[in-house]
XYZ file of C-alpha atoms in Angstrom:
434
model
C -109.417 -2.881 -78.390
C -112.152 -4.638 -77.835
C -112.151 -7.016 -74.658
C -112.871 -10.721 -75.410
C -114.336 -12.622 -72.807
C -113.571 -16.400 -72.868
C -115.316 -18.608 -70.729
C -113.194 -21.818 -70.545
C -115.817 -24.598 -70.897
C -114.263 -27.649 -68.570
C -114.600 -31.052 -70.516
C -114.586 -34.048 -68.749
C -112.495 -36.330 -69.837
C -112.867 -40.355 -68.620
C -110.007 -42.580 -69.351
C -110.570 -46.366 -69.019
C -107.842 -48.981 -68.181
C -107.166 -51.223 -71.215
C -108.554 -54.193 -71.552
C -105.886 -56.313 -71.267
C -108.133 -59.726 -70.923
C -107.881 -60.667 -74.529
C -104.486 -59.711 -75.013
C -103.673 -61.367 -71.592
C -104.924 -64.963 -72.872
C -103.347 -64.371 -76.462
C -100.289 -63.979 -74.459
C -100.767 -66.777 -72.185
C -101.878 -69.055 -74.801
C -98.319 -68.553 -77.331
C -96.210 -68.612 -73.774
C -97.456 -72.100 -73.392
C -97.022 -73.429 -76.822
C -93.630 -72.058 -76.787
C -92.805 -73.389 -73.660
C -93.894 -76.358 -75.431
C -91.659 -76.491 -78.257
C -88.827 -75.396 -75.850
C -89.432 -78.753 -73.654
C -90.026 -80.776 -77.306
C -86.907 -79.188 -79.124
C -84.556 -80.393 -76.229
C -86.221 -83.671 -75.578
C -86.116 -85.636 -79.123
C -85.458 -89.220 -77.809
C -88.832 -88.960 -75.831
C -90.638 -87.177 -79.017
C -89.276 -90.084 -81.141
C -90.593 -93.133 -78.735
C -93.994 -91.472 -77.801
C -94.336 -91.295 -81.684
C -92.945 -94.406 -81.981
C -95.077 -96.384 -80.123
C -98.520 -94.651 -80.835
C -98.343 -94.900 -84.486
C -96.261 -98.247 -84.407
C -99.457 -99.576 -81.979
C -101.998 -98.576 -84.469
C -99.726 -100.399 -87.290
C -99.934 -103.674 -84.876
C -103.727 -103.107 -84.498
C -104.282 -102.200 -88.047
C -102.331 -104.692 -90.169
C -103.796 -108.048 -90.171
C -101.077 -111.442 -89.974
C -98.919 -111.700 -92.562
C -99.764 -108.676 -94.439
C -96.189 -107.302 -93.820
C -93.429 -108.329 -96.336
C -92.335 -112.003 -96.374
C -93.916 -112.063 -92.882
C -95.214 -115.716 -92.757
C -91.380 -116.188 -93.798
C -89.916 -113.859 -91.059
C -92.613 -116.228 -88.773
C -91.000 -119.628 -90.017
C -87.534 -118.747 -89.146
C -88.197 -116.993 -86.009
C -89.988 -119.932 -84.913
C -87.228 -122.386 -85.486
C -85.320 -120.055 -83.242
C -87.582 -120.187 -80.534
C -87.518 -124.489 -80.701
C -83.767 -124.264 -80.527
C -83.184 -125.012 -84.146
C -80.189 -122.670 -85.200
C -79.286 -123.726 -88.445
C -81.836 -124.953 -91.144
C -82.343 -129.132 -90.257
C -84.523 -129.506 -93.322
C -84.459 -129.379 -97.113
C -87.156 -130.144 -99.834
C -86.184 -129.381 -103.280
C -83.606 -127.480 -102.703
C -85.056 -125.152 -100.200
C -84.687 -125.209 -96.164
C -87.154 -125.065 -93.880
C -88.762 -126.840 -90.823
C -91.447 -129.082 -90.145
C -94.074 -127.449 -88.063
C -97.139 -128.954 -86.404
C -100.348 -129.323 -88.737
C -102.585 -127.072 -86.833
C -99.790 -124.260 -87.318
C -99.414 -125.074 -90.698
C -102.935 -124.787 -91.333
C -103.401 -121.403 -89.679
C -100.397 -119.810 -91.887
C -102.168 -120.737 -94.577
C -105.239 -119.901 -93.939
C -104.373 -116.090 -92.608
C -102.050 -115.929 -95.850
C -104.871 -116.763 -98.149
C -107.222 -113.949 -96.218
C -104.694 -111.594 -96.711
C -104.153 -112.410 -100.430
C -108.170 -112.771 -100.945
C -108.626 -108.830 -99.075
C -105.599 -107.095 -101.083
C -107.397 -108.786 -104.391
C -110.626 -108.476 -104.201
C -112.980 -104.992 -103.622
C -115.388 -103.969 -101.341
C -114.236 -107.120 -98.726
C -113.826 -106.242 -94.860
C -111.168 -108.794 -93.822
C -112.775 -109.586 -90.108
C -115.447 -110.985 -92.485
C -112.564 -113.322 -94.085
C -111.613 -114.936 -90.952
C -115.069 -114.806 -88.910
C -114.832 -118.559 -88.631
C -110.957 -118.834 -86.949
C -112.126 -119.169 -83.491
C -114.529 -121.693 -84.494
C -113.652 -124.936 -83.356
C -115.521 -126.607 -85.682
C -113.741 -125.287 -88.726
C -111.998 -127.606 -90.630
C -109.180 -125.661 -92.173
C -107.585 -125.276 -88.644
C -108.947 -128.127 -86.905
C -106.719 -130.045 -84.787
C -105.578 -133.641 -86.691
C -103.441 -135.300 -84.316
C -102.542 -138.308 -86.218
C -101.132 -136.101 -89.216
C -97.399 -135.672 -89.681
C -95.790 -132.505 -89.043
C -95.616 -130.185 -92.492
C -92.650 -128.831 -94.208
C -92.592 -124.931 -93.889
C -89.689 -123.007 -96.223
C -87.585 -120.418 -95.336
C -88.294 -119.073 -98.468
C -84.668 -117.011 -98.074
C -84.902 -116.136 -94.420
C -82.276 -118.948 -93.595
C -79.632 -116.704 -93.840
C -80.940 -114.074 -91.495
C -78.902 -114.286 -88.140
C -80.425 -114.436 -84.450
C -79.159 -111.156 -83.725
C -82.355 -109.955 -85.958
C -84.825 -111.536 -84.221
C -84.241 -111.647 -80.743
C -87.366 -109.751 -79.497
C -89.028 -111.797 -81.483
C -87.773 -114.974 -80.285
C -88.133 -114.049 -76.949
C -92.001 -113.615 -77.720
C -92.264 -116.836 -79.712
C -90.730 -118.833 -76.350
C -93.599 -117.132 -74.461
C -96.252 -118.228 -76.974
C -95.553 -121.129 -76.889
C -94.994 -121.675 -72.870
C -98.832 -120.858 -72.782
C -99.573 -122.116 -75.559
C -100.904 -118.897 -77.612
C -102.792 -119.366 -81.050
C -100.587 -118.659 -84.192
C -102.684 -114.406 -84.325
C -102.250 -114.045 -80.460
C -98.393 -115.460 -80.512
C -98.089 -112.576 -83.915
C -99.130 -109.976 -82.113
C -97.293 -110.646 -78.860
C -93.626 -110.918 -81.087
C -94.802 -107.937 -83.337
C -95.307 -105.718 -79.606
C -91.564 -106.829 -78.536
C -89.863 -106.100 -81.477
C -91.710 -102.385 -81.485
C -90.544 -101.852 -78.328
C -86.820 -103.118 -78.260
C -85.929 -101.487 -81.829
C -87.743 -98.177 -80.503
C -85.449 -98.285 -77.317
C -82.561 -99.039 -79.499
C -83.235 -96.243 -81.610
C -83.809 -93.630 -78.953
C -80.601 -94.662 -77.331
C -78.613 -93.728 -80.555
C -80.789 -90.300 -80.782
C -79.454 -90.009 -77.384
C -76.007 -90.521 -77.963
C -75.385 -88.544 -81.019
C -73.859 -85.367 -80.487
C -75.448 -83.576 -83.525
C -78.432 -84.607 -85.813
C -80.557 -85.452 -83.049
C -83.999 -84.584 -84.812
C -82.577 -85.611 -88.477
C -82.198 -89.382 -86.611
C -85.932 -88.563 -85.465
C -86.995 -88.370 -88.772
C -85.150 -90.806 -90.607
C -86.311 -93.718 -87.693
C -90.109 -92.395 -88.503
C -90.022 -92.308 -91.879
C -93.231 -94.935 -92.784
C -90.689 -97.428 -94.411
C -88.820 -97.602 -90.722
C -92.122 -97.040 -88.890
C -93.644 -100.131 -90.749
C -91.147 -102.343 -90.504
C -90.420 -102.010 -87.156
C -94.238 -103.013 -86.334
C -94.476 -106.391 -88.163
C -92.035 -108.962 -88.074
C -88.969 -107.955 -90.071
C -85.263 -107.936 -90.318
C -84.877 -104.506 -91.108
C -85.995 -103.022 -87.807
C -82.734 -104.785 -86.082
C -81.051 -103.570 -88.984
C -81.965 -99.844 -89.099
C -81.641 -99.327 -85.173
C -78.066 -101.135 -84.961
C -76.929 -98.948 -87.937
C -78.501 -95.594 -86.180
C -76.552 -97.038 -82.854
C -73.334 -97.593 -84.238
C -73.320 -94.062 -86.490
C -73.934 -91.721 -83.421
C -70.926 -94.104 -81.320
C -69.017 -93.426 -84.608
C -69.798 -89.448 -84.903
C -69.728 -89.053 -80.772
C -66.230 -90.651 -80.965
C -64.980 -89.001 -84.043
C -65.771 -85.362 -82.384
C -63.444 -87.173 -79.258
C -66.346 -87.402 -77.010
C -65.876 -91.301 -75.380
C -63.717 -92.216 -77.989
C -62.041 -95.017 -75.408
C -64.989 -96.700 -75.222
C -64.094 -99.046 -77.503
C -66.318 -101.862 -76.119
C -69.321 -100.583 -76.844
C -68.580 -99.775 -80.531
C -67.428 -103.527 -80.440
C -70.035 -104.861 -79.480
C -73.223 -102.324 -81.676
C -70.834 -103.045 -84.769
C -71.185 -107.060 -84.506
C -75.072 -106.475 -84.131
C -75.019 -104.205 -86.609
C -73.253 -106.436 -89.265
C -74.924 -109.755 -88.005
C -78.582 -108.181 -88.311
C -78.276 -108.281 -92.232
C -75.592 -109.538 -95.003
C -74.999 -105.891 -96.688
C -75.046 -104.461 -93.018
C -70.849 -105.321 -93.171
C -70.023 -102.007 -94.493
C -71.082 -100.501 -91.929
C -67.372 -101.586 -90.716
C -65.772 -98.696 -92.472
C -67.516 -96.049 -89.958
C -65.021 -97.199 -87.912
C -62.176 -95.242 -89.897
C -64.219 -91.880 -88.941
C -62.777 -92.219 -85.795
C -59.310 -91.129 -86.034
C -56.629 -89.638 -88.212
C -55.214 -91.304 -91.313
C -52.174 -90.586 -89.288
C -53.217 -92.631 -86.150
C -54.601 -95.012 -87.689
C -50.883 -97.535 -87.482
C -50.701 -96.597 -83.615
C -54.294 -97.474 -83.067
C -54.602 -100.454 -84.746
C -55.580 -102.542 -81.895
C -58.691 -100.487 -81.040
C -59.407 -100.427 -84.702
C -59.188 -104.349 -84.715
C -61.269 -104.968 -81.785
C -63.831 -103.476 -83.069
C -64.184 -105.132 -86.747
C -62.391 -108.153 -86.665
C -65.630 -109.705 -84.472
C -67.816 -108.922 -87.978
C -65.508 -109.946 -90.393
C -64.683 -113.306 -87.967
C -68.649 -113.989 -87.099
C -70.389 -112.599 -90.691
C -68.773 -114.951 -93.089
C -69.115 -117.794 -90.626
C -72.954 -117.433 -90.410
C -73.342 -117.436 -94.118
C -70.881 -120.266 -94.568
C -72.851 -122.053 -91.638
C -76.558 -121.218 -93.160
C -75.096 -121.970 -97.151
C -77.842 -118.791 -97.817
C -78.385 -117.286 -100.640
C -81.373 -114.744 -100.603
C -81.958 -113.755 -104.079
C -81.433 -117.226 -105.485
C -85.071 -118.824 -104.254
C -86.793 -116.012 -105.632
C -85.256 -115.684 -109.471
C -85.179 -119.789 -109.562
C -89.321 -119.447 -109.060
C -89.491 -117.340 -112.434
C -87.686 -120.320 -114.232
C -84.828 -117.757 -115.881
C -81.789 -118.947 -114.220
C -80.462 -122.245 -113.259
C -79.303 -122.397 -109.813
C -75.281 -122.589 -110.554
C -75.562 -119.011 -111.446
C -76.303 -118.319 -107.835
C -73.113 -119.773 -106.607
C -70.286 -116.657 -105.652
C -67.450 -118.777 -107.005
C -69.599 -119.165 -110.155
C -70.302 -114.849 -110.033
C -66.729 -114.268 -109.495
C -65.676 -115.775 -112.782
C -68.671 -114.568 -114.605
C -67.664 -110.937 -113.390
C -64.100 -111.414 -114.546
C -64.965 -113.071 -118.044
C -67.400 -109.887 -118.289
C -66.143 -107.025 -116.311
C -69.477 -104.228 -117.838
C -72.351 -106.597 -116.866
C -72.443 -105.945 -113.345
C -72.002 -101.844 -113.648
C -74.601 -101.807 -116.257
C -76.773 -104.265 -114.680
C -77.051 -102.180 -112.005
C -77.412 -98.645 -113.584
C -80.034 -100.024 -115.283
C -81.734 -101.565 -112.565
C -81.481 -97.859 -110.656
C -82.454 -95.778 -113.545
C -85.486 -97.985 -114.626
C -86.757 -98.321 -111.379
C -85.866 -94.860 -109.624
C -89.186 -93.745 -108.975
C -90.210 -97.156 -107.202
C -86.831 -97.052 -105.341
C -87.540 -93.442 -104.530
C -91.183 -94.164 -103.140
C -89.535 -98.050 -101.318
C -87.323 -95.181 -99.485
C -89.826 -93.405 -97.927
C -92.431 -96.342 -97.272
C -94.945 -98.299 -99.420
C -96.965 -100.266 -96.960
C -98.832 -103.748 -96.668
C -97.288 -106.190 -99.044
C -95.208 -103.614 -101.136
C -98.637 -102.829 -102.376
C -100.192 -99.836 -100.810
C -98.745 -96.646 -101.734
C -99.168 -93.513 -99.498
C -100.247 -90.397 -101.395
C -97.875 -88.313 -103.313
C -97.761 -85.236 -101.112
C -96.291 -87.552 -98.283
C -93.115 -88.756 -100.589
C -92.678 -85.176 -101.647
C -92.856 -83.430 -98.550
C -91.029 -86.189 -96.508
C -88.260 -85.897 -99.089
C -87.846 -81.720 -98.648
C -87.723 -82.383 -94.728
C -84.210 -85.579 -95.811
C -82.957 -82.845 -97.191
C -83.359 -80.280 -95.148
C -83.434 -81.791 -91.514
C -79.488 -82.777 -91.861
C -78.022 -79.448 -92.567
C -76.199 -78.698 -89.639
C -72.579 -77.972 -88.953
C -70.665 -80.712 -87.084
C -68.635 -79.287 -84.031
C -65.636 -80.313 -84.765
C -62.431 -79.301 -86.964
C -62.643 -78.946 -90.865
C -60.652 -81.906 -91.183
C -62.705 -84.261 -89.409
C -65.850 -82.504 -90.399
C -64.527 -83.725 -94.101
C -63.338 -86.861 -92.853
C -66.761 -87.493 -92.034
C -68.318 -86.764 -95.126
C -65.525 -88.729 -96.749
C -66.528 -92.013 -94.696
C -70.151 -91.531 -94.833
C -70.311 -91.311 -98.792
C -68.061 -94.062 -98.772
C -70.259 -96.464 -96.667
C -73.707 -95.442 -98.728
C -71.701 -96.545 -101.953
C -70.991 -99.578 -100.760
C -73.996 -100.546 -99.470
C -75.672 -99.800 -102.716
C -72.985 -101.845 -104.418
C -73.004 -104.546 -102.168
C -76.657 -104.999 -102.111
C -76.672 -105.397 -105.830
C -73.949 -108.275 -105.712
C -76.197 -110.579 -103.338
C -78.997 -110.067 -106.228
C -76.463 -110.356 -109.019
């Protein structure tokens, strides 16, 4: 055999550490931003009012006066409020008001006009519109002394309670205590109702047991956004209704369900902020069994009978109707039609019209109802683009779906109450602008 002589050759092999830098930062970086969703995900009430008041700031800064809906009317009212005028003092023609000092007068019109003149006409930059306000020398807001004071309508905000504007009456007292010009005094009353109907909103996200970040969206969807930066009913309305929902839910899953007070006292703001606003009475029934409903009776009365007491008052007191001054303008109904006695009999003489009168109203105008839901901007005139509606819809849909903890029977008396209450409001709505 022949002998084979291997020489082992030695190889040197170097081994490097890895370089763990890279991977390091990658790792660093997606710690942070989940530690950042971590803090976000179990923090929504301060999410919702950092949003809140950013985007509801730039709404302030960006909108000029009067561009929101009815807003010069929302201004009116609130400033009889502010002079301690409760219930309308004046009518021309049929329609209340107050009588408001010329110079005011003349700078309501004058803004209204520059907002009509910018959302009509192309290619205009409104601070080119009202360059000459803080002119003294202009003569459509000069001072006339010797003038009378003006008539200034309502135009259907008489029947709008207090309750809604109390931020902004608060603001309106201060303008006027130094004397603030009618865009300065706006701007002021448009900051304090931002910031109270934010707070009031966070404090129901707060509260609520479930549905935390489904509240989030629904109280920054553009419609609430919006009208919770201008001067507006609704944001009184929508924050109250959030409020007394999570009490409601919180109570119904027996978490403070004693504290009967403060259910009391959201449900009377809730129903006093706006006339349809009164079905929001039937949450109440969420609460507790059908079964315990006879021994709790009392609790169940404290908390309603202030709405139904204090709701039909203020719209005896006020004699409002909101829909009538608008349909009387177009000239195609007389103004007996607006009377409820006069509906009641109408309804019973001809027991379809109403049903179809309203299907048809929803089914011809679903797709502007649809878009009104999410939030059309300006004076009901500046749509947002399509993607927006779509994708804010998937998220209505999706956001809620979350399982209630509590027992199948209250989960369904939930569901039971809470269809109940959006029927009503629908139908309700559509009999104040039958």
């Amino acid at each position: 055999m022949r002998r084979v002589d291997v020489h082992g050759e030695g190889v040197s092999v170097r081994l490097f550490p890895p370089d763990t830098t890279a991977l390091t930062a990658h790792t660093r970086f997606r710690s942070t931003l989940f530690g950042i969703w971590i803090r976000i995900s179990v923090q929504p009430a301060a999410v919702f009012i950092t949003l809140s008041l950013v985007f509801g700031g730039l709404i302030i800064s960006c909108t000029p006066p009067l561009r929101g809906p009815d807003e010069i009317s929302h201004f009116v009212r609130i400033y009889s409020y502010a002079r301690g005028e409760i219930l309308p003092t004046k009518e021309v023609n049929g329609r209340k008001g107050i009588l408001v000092e010329p110079r005011l007068y003349s700078e309501l019109q004058f803004f209204r006009t520059a907002g009509e003149v910018f959302a009509r006409e192309d290619g205009l930059h409104y601070p080119q519109l009202v360059a000459g306000y803080r002119n003294p020398t202009s003569s459509s807001i000069a001072d006339e002394p010797d003038e009378a004071p003006i008539f200034a309508p309502f135009a259907g905000t008489e029947g709008y309670n207090p309750v809604a504007y109390i931020p902004y009456i608060a603001a309106a007292a201060i303008g006027r205590l130094f004397k603030l010009d009618f865009p300065d005094m706006l701007f002021l009353m448009r900051w304090f109702g931002l910031v109270t109907f934010t707070a009031i909103a966070a404090y129901s996200i707060a509260v609520i047991p479930a549905l935390k970040w489904a509240f989030v969206l629904i109280a920054l969807l553009p419609v609430s956004l919006y009208n919770r930066s201008v001067l507006s009913a609704d944001g009184a309305a929508l924050s109250t209704a959030l409020v007394i929902t999570a009490l409601c839910l919180r109570a119904a899953g027996g978490t403070a369900a004693g504290r009967v007070w403060e259910r009391s006292l959201w449900m009377t703001l809730c129903a006093l902020s706006k006339q349809p606003q009164i079905v929001f009475l039937l949450l109440e029934l969420m609460v507790y069994r059908v079964k315990e409903l006879p021994r709790q009776w009392l609790r169940v009365a404290s908390v309603v009978l202030p709405s139904v007491i204090l709701s039909p008052m203020w719209v005896f007191a006020v004699s409002a109707e909101i829909a009538a001054w608008r349909l009387q303008e177009e000239g195609h109904h007389p103004p007996e039609h607006f009377d409820p006695l006069w509906k009641l009999l109408y309804m019973w003489d001809h027991p379809y019209h109403f049903p179809l009168a309203a299907w048809r109203a929803l089914s011809g105008w679903g797709d502007r109802l649809w878009q009104e839901l999410i939030g059309i901007v300006g004076w009901q005139d500046i749509l947002l683009p399509t993607w927006t509606y779509v994708a804010l819809t998937v998220l209505l849909f999706l956001v809620p779906f979350q399982k209630l903890q509590v027992s199948g029977a209250t989960r369904a008396r939930v569901a039971v109450i809470t269809g109940l209450v959006v029927l009503s409001y629908v139908i309700i709505v559509y009999l104040i602008f039958f």
